[in-house]
Coordinates of C-alpha atoms and ligand atoms in Angstrom, one line a residue:
X1 CA 169.8 82.8 106.6
X2 CA 173.0 82.4 104.7
X3 CA 175.0 80.1 102.5
X4 CA 178.1 78.2 103.4
X5 CA 180.2 77.6 100.4
X6 CA 183.7 77.4 99.1
X7 CA 185.0 80.7 97.7
X8 CA 185.5 80.8 94.0
X9 CA 189.0 79.7 93.0
X10 CA 191.6 82.3 92.9
X11 CA 192.2 81.7 89.2
X12 CA 188.9 83.4 88.4
X13 CA 190.3 86.7 89.8
X14 CA 193.5 86.5 87.7
X15 CA 193.5 88.7 84.6
X16 CA 191.0 91.1 86.2
X17 CA 192.1 94.5 87.3
X18 CA 192.7 95.1 91.0
X19 CA 190.8 97.4 93.2
X20 CA 192.2 100.9 93.6
X21 CA 194.7 101.4 96.4
X22 CA 193.2 102.3 99.8
X23 CA 193.3 106.1 99.7
X24 CA 192.2 106.4 96.1
X25 CA 189.4 103.9 96.8
X26 CA 188.2 105.9 99.8
X27 CA 188.3 109.1 97.7
X28 CA 186.3 107.4 95.1
X29 CA 183.7 106.1 97.6
X30 CA 183.6 109.6 99.1
X31 CA 182.8 111.1 95.7
X32 CA 180.2 108.5 95.0
X33 CA 178.5 109.0 98.4
X34 CA 178.9 112.8 98.1
X35 CA 175.5 113.6 96.8
X36 CA 173.8 112.7 100.0
X37 CA 173.4 115.5 102.6
X38 CA 171.5 115.8 105.9
X39 CA 171.6 118.6 108.4
X40 CA 172.2 116.2 111.3
X41 CA 175.4 115.0 109.8
X42 CA 178.0 117.8 110.4
X43 CA 181.0 115.9 109.2
X44 CA 180.9 112.7 107.1
X45 CA 183.7 110.9 105.2
X46 CA 187.1 112.5 105.5
X47 CA 187.8 113.0 109.2
X48 CA 188.8 110.7 112.0
X49 CA 185.2 110.4 113.2
X50 CA 181.9 111.4 111.7
X51 CA 180.2 114.2 113.7
X52 CA 176.5 113.8 114.1
X53 CA 173.9 116.2 115.7
X54 CA 171.2 113.7 116.6
X55 CA 167.6 114.8 117.0
X56 CA 166.5 116.0 120.5
X57 CA 164.0 114.1 122.5
X58 CA 165.0 111.0 120.6
X59 CA 167.0 107.8 121.4
X60 CA 169.7 106.6 119.1
X61 CA 169.5 103.2 117.4
X62 CA 172.8 101.5 116.4
X63 CA 173.1 98.2 114.5
X64 CA 175.8 96.4 112.6
X65 CA 175.6 93.4 110.2
X66 CA 178.2 91.4 108.2
X67 CA 177.8 90.5 104.5
X68 CA 180.4 87.8 103.9
X69 CA 181.2 86.3 100.5
X70 CA 180.5 82.6 100.6
X71 CA 178.3 83.0 103.7
X72 CA 175.7 85.7 102.8
X73 CA 176.3 85.9 99.1
X74 CA 178.2 84.3 96.2
X75 CA 179.8 86.3 93.5
X76 CA 178.7 83.7 90.9
X77 CA 175.1 84.2 91.9
X78 CA 174.6 87.8 93.0
X79 CA 175.3 90.8 90.8
X80 CA 177.5 93.3 92.7
X81 CA 174.5 95.8 92.8
X82 CA 172.5 93.2 94.7
X83 CA 175.3 92.5 97.2
X84 CA 175.5 96.3 97.9
X85 CA 171.7 96.6 98.2
X86 CA 171.4 93.5 100.5
X87 CA 174.3 94.7 102.6
X88 CA 172.5 98.0 103.5
X89 CA 169.1 96.3 103.7
X90 CA 170.4 94.2 106.6
X91 CA 171.0 97.4 108.6
X92 CA 167.9 99.3 107.5
X93 CA 165.7 96.3 108.3
X94 CA 166.9 96.3 111.9
X95 CA 166.1 100.0 112.2
X96 CA 162.6 99.3 110.7
X97 CA 162.1 96.6 113.3
X98 CA 162.4 99.1 116.1
X99 CA 160.1 101.6 114.4
X100 CA 163.0 103.9 113.8
X101 CA 164.2 106.3 111.1
X102 CA 167.7 105.7 109.7
X103 CA 170.2 108.5 109.5
X104 CA 173.7 107.5 108.7
X105 CA 175.4 104.3 107.4
X106 CA 179.0 103.2 107.9
X107 CA 180.6 100.6 105.7
X108 CA 183.7 98.6 106.6
X109 CA 184.9 96.9 103.5
X110 CA 187.6 94.3 103.1
X111 CA 188.4 93.4 99.5
X112 CA 190.6 90.6 98.1
X113 CA 193.6 91.8 96.2
X114 CA 192.4 90.5 92.9
X115 CA 188.9 92.0 92.5
X116 CA 188.0 94.2 89.6
X117 CA 187.4 97.8 90.6
X118 CA 184.2 97.6 88.4
X119 CA 182.9 95.1 91.0
X120 CA 183.4 97.6 93.8
X121 CA 181.8 100.4 91.8
X122 CA 178.8 98.3 91.1
X123 CA 178.5 97.2 94.7
X124 CA 178.6 100.9 95.7
X125 CA 176.0 101.8 93.1
X126 CA 173.6 99.2 94.6
X127 CA 174.3 100.3 98.2
X128 CA 174.1 104.1 97.5
X129 CA 170.9 103.8 95.4
X130 CA 169.1 102.2 98.4
X131 CA 170.6 104.8 100.7
X132 CA 169.3 107.6 98.6
X133 CA 165.8 106.0 98.5
X134 CA 165.6 106.1 102.3
X135 CA 167.4 109.4 102.9
X136 CA 170.4 107.7 104.6
X137 CA 173.9 109.1 104.0
X138 CA 177.1 107.0 103.9
X139 CA 179.0 108.8 106.6
X140 CA 182.2 106.7 107.1
X141 CA 183.7 103.3 107.2
X142 CA 187.0 101.5 106.9
X143 CA 188.8 100.0 103.9
X144 CA 191.2 97.1 104.1
X145 CA 192.6 94.2 102.1
X146 CA 191.0 90.8 102.7
X147 CA 192.9 87.6 102.9
X148 CA 189.9 85.8 101.4
X149 CA 186.7 87.0 99.8
X150 CA 184.7 90.2 100.0
X151 CA 183.8 91.1 103.6
X152 CA 181.4 94.0 104.2
X153 CA 180.2 95.2 107.5
X154 CA 177.4 97.7 107.5
X155 CA 176.6 99.9 110.6
X156 CA 173.5 102.0 110.6
X157 CA 172.6 104.8 113.1
X158 CA 169.0 105.8 113.4
X159 CA 166.7 107.5 115.8
X160 CA 163.3 106.9 117.5
X161 CA 161.3 109.2 119.7
X162 CA 162.2 108.7 123.4
X163 CA 160.6 105.6 124.9
X164 CA 158.8 104.7 121.7
X165 CA 161.1 102.0 120.2
X166 CA 159.3 98.7 119.6
X167 CA 161.2 96.0 121.4
X168 CA 161.2 92.2 121.1
X169 CA 160.2 91.9 124.7
X170 CA 156.7 93.5 124.6
X171 CA 154.5 90.5 123.6
X172 CA 151.9 89.2 126.0
X173 CA 149.7 86.1 126.0
X174 CA 146.6 86.8 123.9
X175 CA 148.4 89.2 121.5
X176 CA 147.9 88.3 117.8
X177 CA 150.9 87.8 115.5
X178 CA 151.2 89.6 112.2
X179 CA 153.7 89.5 109.4
X180 CA 154.2 92.0 106.5
X181 CA 154.3 90.9 102.9
X182 CA 154.8 87.3 101.8
X183 CA 157.4 84.9 103.2
X184 CA 159.8 82.4 101.7
X185 CA 160.6 84.3 98.5
X186 CA 164.3 84.5 99.2
X187 CA 164.6 80.8 100.3
X188 CA 162.6 79.8 97.3
X189 CA 165.2 81.4 95.0
X190 CA 168.1 80.0 97.0
X191 CA 166.6 76.5 96.6
X192 CA 166.6 76.8 92.8
X193 CA 170.3 77.6 92.9
X194 CA 171.2 74.9 95.5
X195 CA 169.2 72.2 93.9
X196 CA 171.2 72.8 90.7
X197 CA 168.0 73.5 88.7
X198 CA 169.5 76.8 87.6
X199 CA 173.1 78.1 87.7
X200 CA 172.0 81.7 87.7
X201 CA 168.7 83.4 88.3
X202 CA 167.3 86.5 86.5
X203 CA 167.1 89.3 89.1
X204 CA 163.7 90.5 87.9
X205 CA 162.1 87.0 88.4
X206 CA 163.4 86.9 92.0
X207 CA 163.3 90.5 93.4
X208 CA 163.0 89.4 97.0
X209 CA 166.2 87.4 96.8
X210 CA 168.2 90.1 95.0
X211 CA 166.7 93.4 96.0
X212 CA 164.6 93.0 99.2
X213 CA 162.9 96.1 100.5
X214 CA 163.5 97.1 104.1
X215 CA 160.1 97.8 105.6
X216 CA 161.0 101.2 107.1
X217 CA 157.7 103.0 106.3
X218 CA 155.6 100.1 107.8
X219 CA 157.8 100.0 110.9
X220 CA 157.5 103.8 111.5
X221 CA 153.7 103.8 110.9
X222 CA 153.2 100.9 113.3
X223 CA 155.2 102.8 115.9
X224 CA 153.4 106.1 115.3
X225 CA 150.0 104.5 115.6
X226 CA 151.0 102.4 118.6
X227 CA 149.8 99.2 116.9
X228 CA 152.7 96.8 117.7
X229 CA 153.5 95.5 121.2
X230 CA 156.7 93.7 120.0
X231 CA 158.5 93.6 116.7
X232 CA 161.4 91.9 114.9
X233 CA 162.6 91.8 111.3
X234 CA 162.5 88.4 109.5
X235 CA 166.1 87.8 108.6
X236 CA 166.8 84.3 109.9
X237 CA 163.4 82.8 109.2
X238 CA 159.9 83.0 110.8
X239 CA 160.4 80.1 113.2
X240 CA 163.7 81.4 114.4
X241 CA 162.7 85.0 114.6
X242 CA 159.4 84.3 116.4
X243 CA 161.4 82.2 118.9
X244 CA 163.4 85.4 119.6
X245 CA 160.2 87.3 120.4
X246 CA 159.0 84.4 122.6
X247 CA 162.4 84.3 124.4
X248 CA 162.6 88.0 125.0
X249 CA 159.0 88.3 126.0
X250 CA 158.8 85.2 128.1
X251 CA 155.9 83.7 126.2
X252 CA 155.0 80.9 123.7
X253 CA 153.2 81.2 120.4
X254 CA 150.9 79.4 118.0
X255 CA 150.9 79.9 114.3
X256 CA 148.1 78.9 111.8
X257 CA 149.8 77.2 108.9
X258 CA 147.0 78.0 106.5
X259 CA 147.3 81.7 107.3
X260 CA 151.0 82.2 106.4
X261 CA 151.3 84.2 103.2
X262 CA 153.5 82.3 100.8
X263 CA 155.7 84.2 98.3
X264 CA 155.6 83.5 94.6
X265 CA 158.9 83.1 92.8
X266 CA 160.2 82.7 89.3
X267 CA 158.9 83.7 85.9
X268 CA 155.8 81.6 86.4
X269 CA 155.0 82.9 89.9
X270 CA 155.3 79.5 91.6
X271 CA 154.1 79.6 95.2
X272 CA 156.9 78.4 97.6
X273 CA 156.4 75.5 100.0
X274 CA 155.4 76.4 103.5
X275 CA 158.8 75.1 104.8
X276 CA 160.5 78.0 103.0
X277 CA 158.1 80.5 104.5
X278 CA 158.5 79.0 108.0
X279 CA 162.3 78.5 108.1
X280 CA 163.8 80.4 105.1
X281 CA 165.7 83.6 105.9
X282 CA 166.4 86.9 104.3
X283 CA 162.9 88.0 103.6
X284 CA 163.4 91.2 105.6
X285 CA 159.7 91.4 106.3
X286 CA 158.5 92.4 109.8
X287 CA 156.9 90.2 112.4
X288 CA 154.9 92.1 115.1
X289 CA 152.4 91.4 117.8
X290 CA 149.2 93.3 118.5
X291 CA 147.1 93.6 121.7
X292 CA 143.8 91.8 121.4
X293 CA 141.8 95.0 121.3
X294 CA 143.9 96.6 118.5
X295 CA 142.7 96.2 114.9
X296 CA 145.5 96.8 112.4
X297 CA 144.5 97.8 108.9
X298 CA 144.8 95.1 106.1
X299 CA 147.6 97.1 104.5
X300 CA 150.1 99.7 105.6
X301 CA 152.1 101.8 103.0
X302 CA 150.9 99.4 100.3
X303 CA 152.2 96.4 102.2
X304 CA 149.7 93.7 103.3
X305 CA 149.6 92.7 107.0
X306 CA 148.5 89.1 107.7
X307 CA 147.3 87.7 111.0
X308 CA 149.3 84.4 111.3
X309 CA 148.7 83.3 114.9
X310 CA 148.7 84.4 118.5
X311 CA 150.9 84.6 121.6
X312 CA 150.3 81.9 124.3
X313 CA 151.5 81.3 127.8
X314 CA 154.5 79.1 128.3
X315 CA 157.7 79.1 126.3
X316 CA 157.0 76.7 123.4
X317 CA 155.9 77.5 119.8
X318 CA 153.1 75.5 118.1
X319 CA 151.8 75.3 114.6
X320 CA 148.2 74.2 113.8
X321 CA 147.2 72.8 110.4
X322 CA 143.7 71.3 109.7
X323 CA 143.0 71.6 113.5
X324 CA 146.0 69.4 114.3
X325 CA 148.6 71.1 116.4
X326 CA 152.4 70.3 116.5
X327 CA 155.3 71.8 118.3
X328 CA 157.2 74.2 116.1
X329 CA 161.0 73.9 116.5
X330 CA 163.1 76.9 115.2
X331 CA 164.9 75.8 112.0
X332 CA 166.0 79.1 110.5
X333 CA 169.6 80.0 109.8
X334 CA 172.1 80.1 112.7
X335 CA 175.8 80.4 112.3
X336 CA 178.0 77.6 113.7
X337 CA 175.1 75.2 113.8
X338 CA 175.5 72.0 111.7
Ligands
LIG1 P1 191.5 106.4 109.8 O1 192.8 105.8 109.5 O2 191.5 107.6 110.6 O3 190.4 105.4 110.2 P2 190.8 106.2 107.0 O4 191.9 106.6 106.1 O5 190.6 104.7 107.3 O6 191.0 107.0 108.4 O7 189.4 106.8 106.5 C1 189.3 108.1 106.1 C2 187.9 108.5 106.0 O8 187.2 107.7 105.0 C3 187.1 108.3 107.3 O9 186.2 109.4 107.4 C4 186.4 107.1 107.1 O10 185.2 107.0 107.9 C5 186.1 107.1 105.6 N1 186.1 105.7 105.0 C6 187.1 104.8 104.9 N2 186.6 103.7 104.3 C7 185.4 103.9 104.0 C8 184.4 103.1 103.3 N3 184.6 101.9 102.9 N4 183.1 103.7 103.1 C9 182.9 104.9 103.6 N5 183.8 105.7 104.2 C10 185.0 105.2 104.4
LIG2 MG1 190.4 103.5 108.7

């Protein structure tokens, strides 16, 4: 899910220092990224291409995701560290959803002329901290001037043992549907901002919104233990992402409303409404299906797994509440939809 907003007025940039010129900026990013090393990365930043020596008997995972100012984040709302963290999370979460291990990240960054270099530094700090946490190295990218706001495109390369990637297309009627963690936390925070209740949120009261954790460990363990028949990460919202599993697998689904784990947000740990959990995006949890004879543990890598429904024949999605069943229409985020 994302936000569609006007960019901040140009006057807010005036008076601030500019980003460094391109080559100096790349040198700086190179120094900042320099600490990370892996033996499968032969050449990183500094040549025309990165040179990777990918693991044998593995397949390569490749994913790219935009983070656009005014669409995916607002400079008035998100501290730069959060923008950098979320930017990389989008890529890592896709790798997690395939059961893979991330290796290298590439960052294409277009910056407006009037943007403080301190903003760029803090963005990189957030991104590189997360990279370090998951052993991923920033291995290349591109740097350009943006005619509008900040545009960041992250590409992540990962690997998965041959034939073992968990696809969206593997769900069968009768499989149960599970989600990791709790849902709606990001949308719950966004709602506070959009409703005008608050102009700014404290990051520690809304960790899911500002610093979501990509579920790499969970995804890898589910793949190693052969638990998941299909998997997707929850970036657009449960209803929309489940619809993708249904479409790719040629099946329908039924959710139990009461079972959906609702996130708690804010200083008082207020539970979000079910609508946020069903349709809100950017939770970066995993949704996966499990064959009827599989019994997943309650928790993997400290993250709870919750049974929220099952796969059915047909192509429609349904949701039951107090034994009454309704059709569930995808209402998560989609670009270009009104
Ligand atoms: P070229 O013109 O050959 O694409 P560049 O001058 O754009 O080379 O980039 C030089 C090196 O710096 C390359 O290794 C490239 O991958 C890396 N690089 C450029 N921008 C970034 C960035 N924003 N983040 C990480 N690496 C970058
Ligand atoms: Mg370039």
